[in-house]
Structures are given as C-alpha cells and as structure tokens.
C-alpha cells in the first residue's frame, strides 16, 4: 500500500521527469550526490513542500517519522537530542529499489545531518562550559591580578545575550562560508537562506527563554561559576525545545518551518557543518573573551587609534596591531602600567602572551580588532541591542561571520578607544619615555571625546594623566589647559609625590656623605 502511494505520488509530481537512474548507477550518479547542486537539480524545495503541506494540514507525527514511513526503507525516523539510535537512513539503493526520488533521499540525509549538528551544539556547549569553569580561578590570577573581580550588570547582559544567540548561529554562519569554497555563489546563497531561517528561529527561542536580568551583577568568582553553569544548563534546555519544535515541523515566529530550514540543501553536506570540537572551541573563546573583557574594562587598559595612510605603521607593538583601511588608520592595545607616584609607561595587558597560547587561542590582534569595531559602532557604550543587530546581520548578509572572526568579532571585546588623530603617542610595550611614558592626551576631533574616554578607561581622578599630559603637550599644537579631562589637578597628590621624591633625593645625599666619611 505504501509502495503504491509512493509510486502514485511519483507519477503525479514527476510525470515530466526522466526515468529513474539504473540501480547500479546510484552511488556514482551526480543526482544522488550529497551536495546542494544535487538538491537544486532534484527541485527538492518544491517537491518537499508539495509532499509535506497536505500532511502538515492534518494531524501528523514528527517530520522525520512521516518522511521515514513514506520513502526509503519505509521505517519511521525519530530525530532529537535523545534519539541517536532511530535517526538513521537507508542507503540510496533502497530508495531506488522502492522507486523513490533523489529529493527524498537527500532530505532524509539532511535530517540526519541536522540531528548531528544539534548534538554537536549540545555537547560542545557542555564541554566548553566545563572547561571555562575549571580555569576561572587561574584566569583571575593571570589576567587581572590587581584586584578582586567585579562583574557589572551591563556587561553581564551583553555577555549572556550573546551566548544565548549563539545557539542559532553555529551552523548558519558557517555553512555558506564553507560552501563558497566548493560551490557557486548562487548555490551557497540558497543554502544560506535555509540555514539563516534556522538561525533566526534559534535566536528567537533563546531570546524568549534566556533573558538576562539587566540589573543583576555579581562580585565573586563563585557566583560567576554558578551563573555560567546555570546559564549553560538553561541553554541546553532551550536547545532541546528548539530541536523538538524543529523536527515536529512546527512553525516559528516568522511562519517558517523545517521545510524552510532545509531549503537550498543547507544541511545535505555534512562536511560543511561544525563538529563538537568546533562548537566547544568557539564557545570557550567567547566565554574567555567576555569574562576577561569585563575585568580589563575596569583597569587602565585601552586602545589608541592613529590616523595614517601607512598600512605598515609600526609605531606600536605588532602583537596588538590592527590596521583598518576603512577607518584610515591603525589601532594598538595598551595597559598603562604605574611605576610609582606620578610615574608609568605603556605596556602589554596582564597575561597577554599566555592568552595568545594554545590554551586560550586569543591574540592581542583579536582584542584590538574586536574593540575597534565595537567602538566604531557604539562608541564607549556598545549595547546588547547593537550586539544582537550585528548577529542578525551576519545571518542575513554573510558579509561578516562570527565563526571566522572568533574572538575578533565586534563586542567580544569592548575596550575604550582614543582617537588620537595624527598625534602619535604610541610606543612599543615596556618602552619608558620619560617619567610618565606616553599618554592618550587628546581623543576625538578638537579633543571633544577626551572626557568620555578618560572615564571609560578608568583614568578619571588619575593625577598621572594630567601631569603627564601637561608635560607631553608642551611645544605641541595642542593647548593642555583647553582640554576637558573631566577632573582637575589635585595639588595634594602632586605635593605628596614631590615630598616623596625629595625624601629619596635627601636620603641619597645622606648615604653618599656617609660613604665618603667612612672612607
């Protein structure tokens, strides 16, 4: 009976098609290849919708069960996070022997691949979260040893929102990139549209159920571990709901369903989909970046931007350099290291070399690039909505890609940026130029952004900045007194430093005299 139904459907929908490929050609014919091109040749989008629409309009079982019963070896499939043993498919010869078309075979293959993708996301998130939690304490000692961690609510909202949206991004932003290396742009575009629909559904599901508290920050590493663990567990719960809704054929908020997600053969080629290690690495890097960014933003760690046409500018450290032709200049990341009262120099942020190692895999260039691009978008206030808009654009346009960018994706890092114009106040890491080193003394056109930068870079009230800039701007085209830093000189601090210097000088004379007398 089922065979008769399949054959009658074949007659109705394929009356104009050529005869079935001989059985012996099944594994060599391009019509049965697991590629988006074969999907397009089979007109799978149209035929799949013609088959599914009548079924979906009545009471039905899940999409995999229905298509498993109708085609191939005619055994129900069941796909989901807990259904490994039943989400399997017969070989293409079984489809030919039953008189079933290639599009049905390609669809079932796509379901198995989609099932494996969801499994990889689930396992990758689990492993990434466990690895992150195991390293939190050591990271605190290595990357911000100057103080106890403190996590601001605003940072947590951006952090958690981004991680929630990642659920929908693991395949859709990677599939088109990998397909473009082996298919034409039209084919990749079709697959991208289908995968993009899946992304939007996942991001919507996550946004609805993983809403972070916009007022709640926390102050201990223990709280961080607890929240990270809880959030990852909730993410997996949301993922399970999303998986079940997808395979059931439910329509999402944009009135799309699994037919739309499979469009263009988005999931027919398993080799373009990420595996567990891909998801784990990507998720870990995001956790590391957002964790460290939230703390580095509370220290004197910032980015200098120098306007220059010299694409080979080397005025700053190459390990934290990012040149942007679009912005017309070069960016460098620094930590202002205090050497004592009213003394200091530009150096590398704490633990930068280790961060660039195999354990974390995040470079200073990544940090600079991510911060520069976030600053271009949001200035000193890169918001959650800006981050979500960027992810949506990534899904819809494929012009930029979180998978490819990794830790360099805008918003992963949001260190404040001082636009120095053509004033070059860069140095190499550790280079000590005079008592104060070089400082970001004027930010923005006519120095109008200096006050905001000083606050964002945690330099408000930092007397070294004022003393250093006053000395640095002498004999320059800038008037120190006309620049608003957001605070004034503290004469008592300067006096204290002078007294300390005087004591040291006097002590040196006493020691010298004593040495002479002893001789």
C-alpha atoms as one frame of an Amber mdcrd trajectory, in Angstrom:
protein
   0.000   0.000   0.000   2.782   2.397   0.953   4.690   1.477  -2.171   1.576
   2.164  -4.264   1.199   5.551  -2.572   4.823   6.412  -3.221   4.577   5.390
  -6.863   1.354   7.329  -7.407   2.924  10.420  -5.837   5.908   9.929  -8.069
   3.648   9.756 -11.112   1.817  12.954 -10.172   4.861  15.038  -9.289   7.423
  13.654 -11.713   5.437  12.926 -14.851   7.699  15.251 -16.797  10.914  13.905
 -15.277  13.235  11.372 -16.843  13.106   7.724 -15.821  14.849   6.540 -12.674
  18.593   6.069 -12.848  19.592   2.398 -13.178  20.210   0.799  -9.817  23.894
   0.204 -10.429  24.418   3.962 -11.013  23.066   5.005  -7.602  26.418   5.575
  -5.947  28.078   7.238  -8.922  25.378   9.457 -10.427  25.590  13.140  -9.547
  21.806  13.168  -8.988  22.341  11.244  -5.768  25.370  13.180  -4.575  25.125
  14.804  -1.158  25.551  18.341  -2.441  23.426  21.480  -2.729  23.796  21.192
  -6.513  22.060  17.788  -6.475  19.391  19.266  -4.210  18.733  22.035  -6.740
  18.706  19.622  -9.695  16.114  17.500  -7.902  13.983  20.607  -7.270  13.861
  19.350  -3.708  12.438  22.552  -2.231   9.342  22.430  -4.436   8.795  18.680
  -4.206   9.337  18.546  -0.466   6.769  21.271   0.109   4.220  19.556  -2.167
   4.650  16.369  -0.174   4.606  17.952   3.303   1.882  20.599   3.004  -1.051
  18.134   2.846   0.397  16.146   5.749   1.022  19.204   7.921  -2.577  20.368
   7.426  -3.902  17.350   9.347  -2.953  15.503  12.490   0.526  14.122  11.917
   3.607  12.671  13.540   7.004  14.342  13.518   8.542  15.284  10.194  11.251
  12.563  10.357   8.693   9.872  11.213   6.420  10.862   8.342   9.145  11.007
   5.703  10.772   7.851   7.055   7.499   5.945   6.616   6.913   7.325   3.119
  10.316   6.808   1.482  13.445   4.659   1.541  13.135   1.534   3.660   9.785
   2.873   4.937  10.737   2.763   8.606   9.881   5.748  10.840  12.791   8.001
  11.737  12.958   9.818  15.055  15.466  12.630  15.443  16.302  14.679  18.518
  18.920  15.041  21.223  17.972  11.668  22.738  17.224   9.748  19.547  20.585
   8.614  18.174  19.517   5.031  17.566  16.458   5.919  15.475  17.742   8.886
  13.464  19.254   6.753  10.714  18.678   6.366   6.998  18.861   3.615   4.413
  21.298   3.778   1.501  20.350   5.339  -1.809  19.822   1.900  -3.402  16.912
   1.266  -1.076  15.307   4.430  -2.397  15.838   3.365  -5.992  14.545  -0.106
  -5.345  11.374   1.366  -3.847  11.018   3.764  -6.763  11.610   6.772  -4.532
  13.105  10.006  -5.895  16.509  11.510  -5.067  14.968  14.503  -3.273  13.502
  12.196  -0.620  16.909  10.605  -0.074  18.638  13.997   0.135  16.013  15.196
   2.604  16.496  12.251   4.941  20.259  12.709   4.769  19.726  16.376   5.693
  17.671  15.365   8.716  20.428  13.081   9.981  22.987  15.866   9.497  20.758
  18.394  11.255  20.334  15.909  14.104  24.121  15.532  14.371  24.530  19.328
  14.324  22.154  19.741  17.258  24.042  17.008  19.116  27.338  18.771  18.445
  25.952  22.062  19.774  24.689  20.352  22.918  27.943  18.509  23.623  30.132
  21.452  22.586  28.361  23.846  24.948  28.688  21.321  27.782  32.413  20.793
  27.257  33.099  24.487  26.689  31.299  25.459  29.887  33.101  22.815  31.969
  36.490  23.872  30.609  35.736  27.533  31.314  34.656  26.871  34.899  37.767
  24.790  35.565  40.015  27.705  34.500  38.234  30.660  36.096  40.399  30.879
  39.215  43.694  30.624  37.346  42.498  33.187  34.818  41.811  35.668  37.609
  45.391  35.351  38.881  46.899  35.531  35.399  44.885  38.211  33.663  43.737
  40.675  36.339  45.857  40.174  39.476  45.476  43.800  40.577  42.091  43.359
  42.243  39.160  41.121  43.077  36.824  40.551  40.118  33.635  42.578  39.866
  31.073  41.946  37.170  28.876  44.881  36.178  25.256  44.164  35.276  25.578
  45.894  31.886  28.475  43.634  30.888  26.616  40.525  32.017  23.566  41.418
  29.926  25.684  41.746  26.758  27.623  38.601  27.622  24.631  36.370  28.329
  22.619  37.768  25.432  25.438  36.971  23.014  25.824  33.437  24.327  22.075
  32.879  24.046  22.088  33.991  20.424  24.988  31.679  19.652  22.549  28.762
  19.782  21.158  29.839  16.463  24.494  30.697  14.866  26.576  27.559  14.942
  25.541  26.296  11.520  24.013  29.187   9.590  27.028  31.475   9.669  29.496
  28.699   8.909  27.629  26.777   6.193  27.766  29.497   3.487  31.460  30.180
   4.091  32.420  26.544   3.625  30.033  26.058   0.693  31.500  29.018  -1.174
  34.824  27.192  -1.319  33.255  24.373  -3.326  30.082  25.718  -4.986  28.909
  28.745  -6.877  27.626  31.811  -5.093  24.034  31.161  -6.206  24.032  27.667
  -4.707  25.648  28.901  -1.489  23.111  31.713  -1.307  20.225  29.262  -1.471
  21.685  27.128   1.303  22.420  30.235   3.307  18.771  31.295   3.152  17.640
  27.985   4.583  20.275  27.938   7.299  19.531  31.574   8.077  15.919  30.667
   8.773  17.068  28.071  11.277  19.335  30.669  12.880  16.537  33.179  13.288
  14.321  30.547  14.893  17.040  29.552  17.356  17.894  33.131  18.240  14.225
  33.936  18.842  13.787  30.876  21.035  16.883  31.784  23.036  15.915  35.444
  23.389  12.480  34.489  24.712  13.709  31.985  27.277  17.209  33.136  28.235
  16.525  36.753  29.106  19.304  38.010  31.423  18.481  40.252  34.377  19.535
  43.781  33.279  20.076  44.880  36.890  21.945  41.967  38.406  25.736  41.921
  38.544  27.887  39.794  40.822  31.165  40.130  42.667  32.759  36.735  43.265
  34.243  34.014  41.120  31.972  31.546  42.869  28.937  33.454  41.658  30.413
  33.570  38.166  30.895  29.795  38.092  27.381  29.217  39.354  25.798  31.553
  36.820  27.873  30.193  33.926  26.902  26.641  34.846  23.237  27.537  35.275
  23.144  29.512  32.050  24.743  26.728  30.041  22.259  24.237  31.504  19.358
  26.518  30.612  20.829  26.912  27.122  20.767  23.161  26.655  17.150  23.036
  27.868  16.206  25.701  25.338  18.155  23.816  22.696  16.138  20.664  23.441
  12.857  22.565  22.995  14.103  24.114  19.787  15.182  20.718  18.425  11.824
  19.124  19.207   9.873  22.007  17.666  12.060  21.889  14.549  11.684  18.160
  13.923   7.982  18.267  14.721   7.555  20.641  11.797   6.236  23.480  13.981
   6.192  26.980  12.545   8.355  29.606  14.202   7.578  33.268  14.872   8.351
  34.125  11.240   5.948  31.417   9.988   8.814  29.186   8.824   9.274  25.505
   9.491  11.706  22.710   8.771  10.991  22.887   5.024  12.327  26.435   5.037
  15.361  25.455   7.122  16.354  22.685   4.714  15.949  24.969   1.693  18.746
  25.053  -0.823  20.311  21.879   0.541  21.676  23.745   3.560  22.294  20.567
   5.534  22.754  17.906   2.869  26.566  18.011   3.003  27.758  17.039   6.477
  31.319  18.171   5.771  30.333  21.869   5.957  28.759  21.510   9.393  30.695
  22.144  12.621  31.607  19.248  14.883  31.761  19.067  18.669  35.322  20.412
  18.820  34.386  23.368  16.581  31.473  24.315  18.826  33.473  23.773  22.012
  36.402  25.923  20.836  34.141  28.702  19.594  32.041  28.710  22.780  35.123
  28.676  25.054  36.722  31.603  23.247  33.548  33.615  23.641  33.388  32.807
  27.349  37.066  33.668  27.854  36.820  36.912  25.884  33.700  38.217  27.560
  34.941  37.250  31.022  38.316  38.968  30.613  36.873  41.957  28.762  34.508
  42.652  31.659  37.505  42.865  34.012  40.019  44.592  31.761  37.453  47.334
  31.228  37.830  48.110  34.929  41.573  48.733  34.638  43.622  51.242  32.659
  43.545  49.110  29.515  42.628  50.844  26.279  43.216  51.156  22.534  44.972
  54.004  20.707  43.849  54.884  17.181  46.298  56.770  14.934  45.087  58.197
  11.635  47.631  57.275   8.976  47.786  56.034   5.388  50.834  53.973   6.235
  49.496  50.423   6.206  52.837  49.228   7.580  52.868  51.567  10.573  54.979
  50.043  13.347  54.813  52.784  15.967  53.179  50.335  18.376  53.506  46.628
  19.223  52.867  44.264  16.311  51.269  41.722  18.659  48.378  44.110  19.351
  48.134  45.890  15.986  45.105  46.202  13.714  45.141  48.381  10.605  41.805
  49.338   9.050  41.728  50.800   5.569  38.056  51.618   6.080  38.842  53.664
   9.195  42.025  55.111   7.698  44.397  54.236  10.487  45.991  51.807  12.898
  44.915  50.604  16.351  47.101  49.372  19.245  46.048  47.987  22.640  47.881
  49.037  25.823  47.848  48.771  29.587  49.119  51.874  31.368  51.453  50.437
  33.963  52.054  52.598  37.045  55.675  52.614  38.203  55.015  54.689  41.317
  53.595  58.071  42.274  53.105  60.098  39.074  55.175  57.627  37.070  54.355
  54.999  34.476  54.595  53.670  30.925  52.623  51.815  28.243  52.899  48.052
  28.435  51.066  44.875  27.450  47.923  43.872  29.357  48.396  41.249  32.046
  48.913  37.729  30.683  48.673  38.701  27.006  51.362  36.212  25.975  49.594
  33.345  27.727  46.255  34.394  26.280  47.787  34.027  22.817  48.942  30.482
  23.605  47.311  27.187  22.696  45.147  27.051  25.839  43.135  30.164  25.045
  43.965  30.945  21.422  43.110  34.659  21.662  45.610  37.136  20.220  46.248
  40.753  21.011  45.255  41.484  17.429  41.863  39.837  18.057  41.355  42.024
  21.119  42.319  45.217  19.287  40.184  44.430  16.240  37.077  43.488  18.250
  37.365  46.604  20.411  37.997  48.912  17.453  34.965  47.664  15.557  32.716
  47.774  18.625  33.856  51.360  19.240  33.075  52.335  15.650  29.552  51.040
  16.151  28.765  52.152  19.680  31.489  54.482  20.873  32.075  53.974  24.592
  28.678  52.329  25.056  28.385  49.177  22.968  24.968  47.802  23.955  23.203
  44.474  23.946  20.952  45.597  21.091  23.956  46.536  18.973  25.395  43.087
  19.532  22.138  41.371  18.595  21.767  43.519  15.477  25.253  42.512  14.355
  24.432  38.833  14.747  21.208  39.244  12.794  23.125  40.999  10.025  25.658
  38.179   9.982  22.881  35.663   9.429  21.151  37.654   6.700  24.094  39.019
   4.724  27.075  36.680   5.209  29.346  39.697   4.745  30.837  39.132   8.177
  30.983  35.936  10.136  31.278  35.267  13.891  32.662  31.808  13.177  35.513
  33.144  11.085  36.123  36.207  13.260  36.186  34.284  16.541  37.442  36.484
  19.382  37.848  39.379  16.915  34.075  39.629  16.442  32.828  43.110  17.494
  31.587  43.045  21.064  33.697  40.094  22.172  35.997  42.831  23.437  34.922
  46.433  24.026  37.986  48.214  25.372  37.725  52.024  25.089  39.435  53.684
  22.124  41.180  57.062  21.993  41.140  58.590  18.515  44.451  60.489  18.653
  44.069  61.885  15.148  47.548  62.320  13.680  49.222  62.751  17.075  51.347
  59.653  17.513  51.556  58.698  21.175  52.253  55.035  20.592  55.253  53.147
  21.928  56.409  49.561  21.976  55.400  47.503  25.007  57.572  48.317  28.030
  59.232  51.310  26.422  59.755  54.041  29.027  59.809  57.529  27.588  60.490
  59.943  30.376  58.795  59.891  33.728  55.236  59.368  32.508  55.693  57.408
  29.299  53.280  58.468  26.546  49.628  59.092  27.390  46.369  59.488  25.408
  46.085  63.228  25.972  43.579  64.210  23.287  40.789  61.991  21.938  38.484
  62.854  19.064  38.203  65.893  16.848  39.263  69.001  18.804  39.760  66.667
  21.794  35.965  66.579  22.349  35.904  62.870  23.297  38.717  63.081  25.851
  36.482  63.347  28.911  34.369  60.343  27.875  37.475  58.298  27.072  39.121
  59.147  30.397  36.056  57.903  32.241  35.779  54.742  30.116  39.491  53.987
  30.587  39.216  54.363  34.384  41.519  57.375  34.447  39.167  59.901  35.983
  40.969  61.310  39.013  44.243  59.766  37.817  46.704  62.569  38.527  49.471
  60.980  36.471  47.358  61.614  33.368  47.127  65.351  33.981  50.754  65.790
  34.997  51.930  63.635  32.127  49.746  65.324  29.508  50.742  68.794  30.666
  54.372  67.861  30.090  53.638  65.894  26.904  51.721  68.700  25.201  54.319
  71.390  25.784  55.614  72.764  22.498  52.848  70.907  20.597  49.893  72.221
  18.578  47.541  71.359  21.458  46.714  73.536  24.456  46.642  71.410  27.608
  44.511  73.925  29.523  41.748  73.863  26.899  41.219  70.098  27.088  38.470
  68.797  29.372  39.639  65.633  31.142  36.639  65.538  33.462  38.654  66.366
  36.593  41.245  68.827  37.837  44.717  68.602  39.211  44.972  67.582  42.857
  47.711  69.709  44.365  47.997  67.458  47.424  48.766  64.445  45.258  51.462
  66.370  43.434  52.849  67.636  46.741  52.932  64.093  48.114  54.837  62.911
  45.083  57.235  65.846  45.358  57.841  65.175  49.044  58.457  61.513  48.314
  60.902  62.482  45.581  62.584  64.932  47.968  62.924  62.305  50.659  64.514
  59.908  48.204  66.881  62.619  46.979  67.835  63.629  50.537  68.338  60.011
  51.531  70.653  59.587  48.562  72.774  62.545  49.671  72.957  61.224  53.243
  74.074  57.806  52.032  76.666  59.382  49.751  78.053  61.533  52.559  78.161
  58.589  54.912  80.064  56.601  52.323  82.585  59.391  51.902  83.063  59.746
  55.656  83.658  56.042  56.021  86.480  56.245  53.553
